[in-house]
């Protein structure tokens, strides 16, 4: 049975490769462009460009390579056995007016200005301000798509925290490298040193209204989420705890209960460990792909 499961996974990954295979015209095999196309990574996202808004081939390669690596983390570390089967489709707009018009067209009420994920339509919509910012937004929104491919009421801190975490992916890095985000880091450090950090229990208990209130002015709520997830994803044992929390939510548990039942020592110990970690220097995370 295990052999059949392994074979099925290999076949799934092979299917992602097939759309990327290209025929290089005879006589062009020595050109650098042809060589770049020949090693193009598996197509991990369907891109639909508007307003003649397309990523270059090199950027598409970087996007696909890193997104496949993010899928691998979801599959091997976060318990998403079907991560490579989740279809991810993205619309990119170079025109701000086109981006806003599409939001109205599909009935989206989000105030997001750079991009968003629509679960009902199973698609990402991104405003293409620059190639690098577009890649970051695509990684962010792809995390939403992957996490929510298994239905559950995931709390904002986990849903946004994972998305903010993968937003830090360095496109095309091998192995996948997640860089710390220094603006968020400094924001949290300042709150902590000033004694203005909300208690972790109250943070986990808050609803959408309280979350939105914390986002006014400076995005404190999402910065806390990023910091918590970066802390949890730093060590293998803590990665297992993230998987456990996700599974608790899939069984209908609240944010507070999921942490209490998963993290050794519960919310109080997580808060102590996280606060101690805040005083340490931050390092990039490098993810070795699974065999």
C-alpha positions as semicolon CSV with decimal commas, in nm:
position;residue;x (nm);y (nm);z (nm)
1;X;0,000;0,000;0,000
2;X;0,290;0,234;0,088
3;X;0,454;0,163;-0,249
4;X;0,132;0,258;-0,430
5;X;0,111;0,583;-0,228
6;X;0,471;0,675;-0,312
7;X;0,414;0,596;-0,679
8;X;0,104;0,816;-0,681
9;X;0,297;1,108;-0,533
10;X;0,573;1,071;-0,792
11;X;0,314;1,068;-1,070
12;X;0,151;1,383;-0,931
13;X;0,482;1,567;-0,929
14;X;0,555;1,442;-1,280
15;X;0,225;1,586;-1,403
16;X;0,335;1,930;-1,280
17;X;0,646;1,897;-1,494
18;X;0,470;1,803;-1,819
19;X;0,322;2,148;-1,898
20;X;0,668;2,299;-1,863
21;X;0,842;2,080;-2,118
22;X;0,935;2,283;-2,423
23;X;1,059;2,190;-2,768
24;X;1,370;2,388;-2,859
25;X;1,390;2,460;-3,232
26;X;1,679;2,292;-3,414
27;X;1,984;2,511;-3,434
28;X;1,899;2,716;-3,118
29;X;2,016;2,473;-2,852
30;X;2,330;2,677;-2,790
31;X;2,145;3,001;-2,710
32;X;2,118;3,114;-2,347
33;X;1,744;3,174;-2,387
34;X;1,688;2,821;-2,514
35;X;1,891;2,681;-2,227
36;X;1,687;2,879;-1,975
37;X;1,367;2,741;-2,126
38;X;1,502;2,387;-2,127
39;X;1,550;2,387;-1,748
40;X;1,224;2,563;-1,673
41;X;1,083;2,427;-1,343
42;X;0,741;2,262;-1,312
43;X;0,448;2,499;-1,368
44;X;0,306;2,549;-1,021
45;X;0,070;2,839;-1,091
46;X;-0,158;2,937;-1,378
47;X;-0,095;3,306;-1,448
48;X;-0,360;3,513;-1,627
49;X;-0,220;3,852;-1,724
50;X;-0,426;4,165;-1,789
51;X;-0,325;4,500;-1,940
52;X;-0,027;4,332;-2,114
53;X;0,104;4,261;-1,764
54;X;0,335;3,961;-1,778
55;X;0,624;3,838;-1,571
56;X;0,938;3,772;-1,774
57;X;1,043;3,412;-1,834
58;X;1,320;3,429;-1,576
59;X;1,078;3,561;-1,314
60;X;0,824;3,293;-1,404
61;X;1,094;3,031;-1,353
62;X;1,180;3,179;-1,013
63;X;0,811;3,188;-0,920
64;X;0,748;2,826;-1,015
65;X;1,063;2,699;-0,849
66;X;0,991;2,870;-0,518
67;X;0,619;2,793;-0,520
68;X;0,693;2,425;-0,570
69;X;0,929;2,446;-0,271
70;X;0,651;2,611;-0,064
71;X;0,417;2,329;-0,167
72;X;0,683;2,086;-0,046
73;X;0,691;2,253;0,298
74;X;0,312;2,229;0,321
75;X;0,325;1,863;0,221
76;X;0,616;1,739;0,432
77;X;0,597;1,970;0,736
78;X;0,240;2,095;0,769
79;X;0,046;1,778;0,691
80;X;-0,094;1,867;0,347
81;X;-0,045;1,536;0,164
82;X;-0,219;1,672;-0,148
83;X;-0,030;2,004;-0,160
84;X;0,099;1,939;-0,513
85;X;-0,257;1,879;-0,634
86;X;-0,397;2,215;-0,521
87;X;-0,464;2,426;-0,833
88;X;-0,341;2,784;-0,797
89;X;-0,462;3,045;-1,047
90;X;-0,363;3,411;-1,037
91;X;-0,481;3,723;-1,223
92;X;-0,220;4,001;-1,248
93;X;-0,308;4,364;-1,330
94;X;-0,057;4,636;-1,418
95;X;-0,336;4,894;-1,407
96;X;-0,469;5,005;-1,066
97;X;-0,804;5,085;-1,227
98;X;-0,813;4,739;-1,386
99;X;-0,738;4,576;-1,049
100;X;-1,016;4,773;-0,875
101;X;-1,261;4,709;-1,162
102;X;-1,200;4,334;-1,138
103;X;-1,264;4,345;-0,763
104;X;-1,603;4,508;-0,832
105;X;-1,674;4,263;-1,113
106;X;-1,637;3,959;-0,887
107;X;-1,811;4,125;-0,594
108;X;-1,507;4,137;-0,367
109;X;-1,537;4,371;-0,068
110;X;-1,173;4,345;0,038
111;X;-0,981;4,666;0,099
112;X;-0,654;4,495;-0,005
113;X;-0,450;4,719;-0,234
114;X;-0,177;4,476;-0,344
115;X;-0,358;4,144;-0,377
116;X;-0,601;3,896;-0,226
117;X;-0,714;3,535;-0,242
118;X;-1,077;3,454;-0,319
119;X;-1,163;3,113;-0,175
120;X;-1,507;3,107;-0,339
121;X;-1,347;3,157;-0,682
122;X;-1,023;2,976;-0,592
123;X;-0,810;3,246;-0,746
124;X;-0,551;3,505;-0,654
125;X;-0,578;3,865;-0,776
126;X;-0,266;4,084;-0,770
127;X;-0,184;4,444;-0,857
128;X;0,151;4,429;-1,037
129;X;0,343;4,731;-0,904
130;X;0,683;4,571;-0,970
131;X;0,811;4,223;-1,046
132;X;0,963;4,171;-0,699
133;X;0,658;4,296;-0,509
134;X;0,433;4,085;-0,733
135;X;0,636;3,772;-0,654
136;X;0,612;3,845;-0,281
137;X;0,236;3,892;-0,305
138;X;0,195;3,574;-0,509
139;X;0,385;3,374;-0,245
140;X;0,173;3,533;0,030
141;X;-0,159;3,461;-0,138
142;X;-0,049;3,112;-0,245
143;X;-0,004;3,025;0,122
144;X;-0,368;3,124;0,179
145;X;-0,471;2,899;-0,110
146;X;-0,271;2,603;0,021
147;X;-0,376;2,637;0,387
148;X;-0,743;2,682;0,303
149;X;-0,747;2,395;0,052
150;X;-0,845;2,191;0,358
151;X;-1,159;2,351;0,494
152;X;-1,151;2,481;0,852
153;X;-1,196;2,806;1,045
154;X;-0,829;2,895;1,070
155;X;-0,762;3,187;1,305
156;X;-0,633;3,510;1,156
157;X;-0,297;3,485;1,333
158;X;-0,218;3,146;1,175
159;X;-0,365;3,215;0,831
160;X;-0,197;3,556;0,800
161;X;0,115;3,451;0,989
162;X;0,195;3,168;0,746
163;X;0,120;3,395;0,449
164;X;0,348;3,669;0,588
165;X;0,614;3,405;0,653
166;X;0,616;3,268;0,296
167;X;0,600;3,623;0,159
168;X;0,964;3,639;0,268
169;X;1,066;3,366;0,021
170;X;1,362;3,462;-0,195
171;X;1,236;3,384;-0,543
172;X;1,440;3,119;-0,719
173;X;1,663;3,039;-0,420
174;X;1,774;2,677;-0,398
175;X;1,710;2,549;-0,141
176;X;1,411;2,768;-0,055
177;X;1,524;3,056;0,164
178;X;1,285;3,255;0,383
179;X;1,429;3,588;0,490
180;X;1,330;3,767;0,813
181;X;1,129;4,084;0,746
182;X;1,311;4,358;0,933
183;X;1,031;4,617;0,931
184;X;0,797;4,374;1,106
185;X;1,078;4,263;1,337
186;X;1,156;4,620;1,444
187;X;0,787;4,696;1,498
188;X;0,747;4,400;1,734
189;X;1,076;4,473;1,911
190;X;0,965;4,831;1,975
191;X;0,630;4,720;2,119
192;X;0,795;4,460;2,340
193;X;1,067;4,690;2,475
194;X;0,809;4,963;2,543
195;X;0,589;4,717;2,734
196;X;0,300;4,771;2,492
197;X;0,280;4,418;2,350
198;X;-0,073;4,276;2,392
199;X;-0,088;3,957;2,597
200;X;-0,076;3,645;2,382
201;X;-0,398;3,515;2,535
202;X;-0,593;3,829;2,445
203;X;-0,434;3,829;2,098
204;X;-0,538;3,470;2,029
205;X;-0,889;3,537;2,160
206;X;-0,958;3,841;1,944
207;X;-1,213;3,843;1,666
208;X;-1,199;4,000;1,321
209;X;-1,308;4,342;1,450
210;X;-1,029;4,353;1,707
211;X;-0,779;4,230;1,447
212;X;-0,879;4,509;1,207
213;X;-0,851;4,763;1,486
214;X;-0,493;4,647;1,557
215;X;-0,412;4,692;1,187
216;X;-0,498;5,061;1,182
217;X;-0,200;5,290;1,152
218;X;0,077;5,033;1,178
219;X;-0,016;4,667;1,101
220;X;0,055;4,536;1,451
221;X;-0,172;4,229;1,431
222;X;-0,014;4,086;1,115
223;X;0,337;4,173;1,240
224;X;0,271;3,972;1,559
225;X;0,141;3,687;1,344
226;X;0,456;3,692;1,128
227;X;0,680;3,696;1,436
228;X;0,497;3,406;1,604
229;X;0,510;3,192;1,290
230;X;0,876;3,276;1,225
231;X;0,953;3,161;1,580
232;X;0,751;2,840;1,541
233;X;0,900;2,752;1,201
234;X;1,260;2,794;1,318
235;X;1,302;2,444;1,464
236;X;1,180;2,102;1,356
237;X;1,000;2,028;1,683
238;X;0,813;2,356;1,671
239;X;0,721;2,293;1,306
240;X;0,548;1,976;1,427
241;X;0,350;2,194;1,670
242;X;0,230;2,412;1,382
243;X;0,111;2,098;1,205
244;X;-0,067;1,997;1,525
245;X;-0,238;2,336;1,556
246;X;-0,357;2,315;1,196
247;X;-0,504;1,971;1,265
248;X;-0,676;2,100;1,581
249;X;-0,843;2,374;1,375
250;X;-0,951;2,115;1,119
251;X;-1,131;1,946;1,408
252;X;-1,310;2,269;1,497
253;X;-1,093;2,391;1,787
254;X;-1,052;2,762;1,861
255;X;-0,718;2,945;1,842
256;X;-0,672;2,943;2,220
257;X;-0,769;2,576;2,264
258;X;-0,550;2,466;1,972
259;X;-0,243;2,626;2,131
260;X;-0,328;2,500;2,480
261;X;-0,363;2,142;2,355
262;X;-0,061;2,148;2,124
263;X;0,216;2,362;2,271
264;X;0,392;2,211;2,578
265;X;0,295;2,435;2,869
266;X;0,016;2,599;2,670
267;X;-0,029;2,965;2,585
268;X;0,168;3,092;2,887
269;X;0,478;2,890;2,794
270;X;0,453;2,984;2,427
271;X;0,444;3,349;2,527
272;X;0,754;3,310;2,749
273;X;0,947;3,119;2,482
274;X;0,850;3,366;2,210
275;X;0,944;3,670;2,420
276;X;1,282;3,515;2,502
277;X;1,339;3,449;2,132
278;X;1,264;3,814;2,051
279;X;1,592;3,907;2,217
280;X;1,794;3,685;1,982
281;X;1,939;3,771;1,640
282;X;1,733;3,665;1,343
283;X;1,857;3,419;1,077
284;X;1,718;3,319;0,738
285;X;1,539;2,983;0,720
286;X;1,657;2,738;0,454
287;X;1,430;2,451;0,357
288;X;1,590;2,138;0,213
289;X;1,349;1,978;-0,036
290;X;1,214;1,633;0,040
291;X;1,360;1,338;-0,152
